[in-house]
Short mmCIF file of C-alpha atoms in Angstrom, two decimals:
data_model
loop_
_atom_site.label_atom_id
_atom_site.label_comp_id
_atom_site.label_asym_id
_atom_site.label_seq_id
_atom_site.Cartn_x
_atom_site.Cartn_y
_atom_site.Cartn_z
CA PHE A 139 -8.09 -2.98 -7.39
CA GLN A 140 -9.08 0.65 -7.73
CA ALA A 141 -12.32 0.32 -5.78
CA TRP A 142 -10.51 -1.25 -2.81
CA TYR A 143 -7.63 1.22 -3.04
CA TYR A 144 -9.77 4.37 -3.15
CA HIS A 145 -12.17 3.04 -0.55
CA GLY A 146 -9.13 2.54 1.70
CA ARG A 147 -7.99 6.10 1.08
CA GLY A 148 -11.42 7.36 2.08
CA HIS A 149 -11.24 5.45 5.35
CA ALA A 150 -7.74 6.79 6.05
CA GLU A 151 -8.84 10.36 5.34
CA ARG A 152 -11.56 9.96 7.96
CA GLY A 153 -9.02 8.58 10.45
CA ASP A 154 -10.31 5.01 10.24
CA HIS A 155 -6.97 3.30 9.70
CA GLU A 156 -8.23 -0.15 10.63
CA GLY A 157 -10.87 0.15 7.91
CA ALA A 158 -8.25 1.51 5.55
CA LEU A 159 -5.97 -1.43 6.22
CA ALA A 160 -8.63 -3.96 5.32
CA ARG A 161 -9.18 -2.23 1.98
CA TYR A 162 -5.51 -1.62 1.17
CA LEU A 163 -4.64 -5.24 1.85
CA ARG A 164 -7.55 -6.39 -0.29
CA ALA A 165 -6.32 -4.09 -3.08
CA ALA A 166 -2.84 -5.60 -2.77
CA GLU A 167 -4.34 -9.09 -3.00
CA THR A 168 -6.20 -8.07 -6.14
CA ASP A 169 -3.05 -6.72 -7.81
CA PRO A 170 0.07 -8.31 -6.25
CA GLY A 171 2.35 -6.22 -8.47
CA ASP A 172 1.07 -2.95 -7.05
CA TYR A 173 3.13 -1.12 -4.47
CA GLN A 174 0.97 1.94 -3.79
CA ALA A 175 -1.64 0.17 -1.67
CA LEU A 176 1.19 -1.44 0.30
CA ALA A 177 2.84 1.95 0.92
CA LEU A 178 -0.41 3.32 2.32
CA ALA A 179 -1.02 0.15 4.33
CA GLU A 180 2.38 0.65 5.93
CA GLN A 181 1.34 4.13 7.05
CA SER A 182 -1.94 2.85 8.47
CA PHE A 183 -0.19 0.01 10.31
CA HIS A 184 1.98 2.67 11.98
CA ARG A 185 -1.10 4.74 12.86
CA VAL A 186 -2.70 1.82 14.69
CA GLY A 187 0.55 0.88 16.44
CA LEU A 188 1.35 -2.33 14.55
CA ARG A 189 5.04 -1.65 13.94
CA ASP A 190 6.04 -5.21 13.03
CA ASP A 191 3.27 -5.41 10.44
CA ALA A 192 4.33 -2.01 9.12
CA ARG A 193 7.91 -3.26 8.66
CA ARG A 194 6.74 -6.47 6.98
CA VAL A 195 4.51 -4.66 4.50
CA ALA A 196 7.22 -2.03 3.86
CA VAL A 197 9.62 -4.77 2.73
CA THR A 198 6.96 -6.22 0.43
CA CYS A 199 6.22 -2.72 -0.89
CA VAL A 200 9.86 -2.03 -1.73
CA ARG A 201 10.18 -5.38 -3.51
CA ALA A 202 7.06 -4.62 -5.57
CA ALA A 203 8.39 -1.14 -6.39
CA GLU A 204 11.75 -2.60 -7.46
CA GLU A 205 9.93 -5.02 -9.75
CA ALA A 206 7.88 -2.15 -11.18
CA LEU A 207 11.13 -0.29 -11.90
CA ARG A 208 12.56 -3.30 -13.72
CA ARG A 209 9.51 -3.20 -16.00
CA GLN A 210 9.37 0.59 -16.26
CA PRO A 211 12.58 2.34 -15.14
CA ASP A 212 11.04 5.83 -15.26
CA ASP A 213 8.12 5.06 -12.91
CA VAL A 214 8.42 8.21 -10.77
CA ARG A 215 6.05 6.90 -8.09
CA ALA A 216 8.18 3.79 -7.59
CA LEU A 217 11.35 5.91 -7.68
CA SER A 218 9.99 8.07 -4.85
CA LEU A 219 9.96 5.08 -2.51
#
């Protein structure tokens, strides 16, 4: 997960949001319970103009964050979403 996630962040920092998306989505596949890669994927989808995909991944992200909060109610990263 971490390799895909951080590789995606590197792509996003360089403005390569299509490259970032590929890595964020792979990270999310690797750890379906994670919401952070999905949150960043949503931003990259917006950057490349894919609004419907951004909405779809945002819903999935919120569901994953809600599940994380059920497991750990004080997860401040999940609470920030």
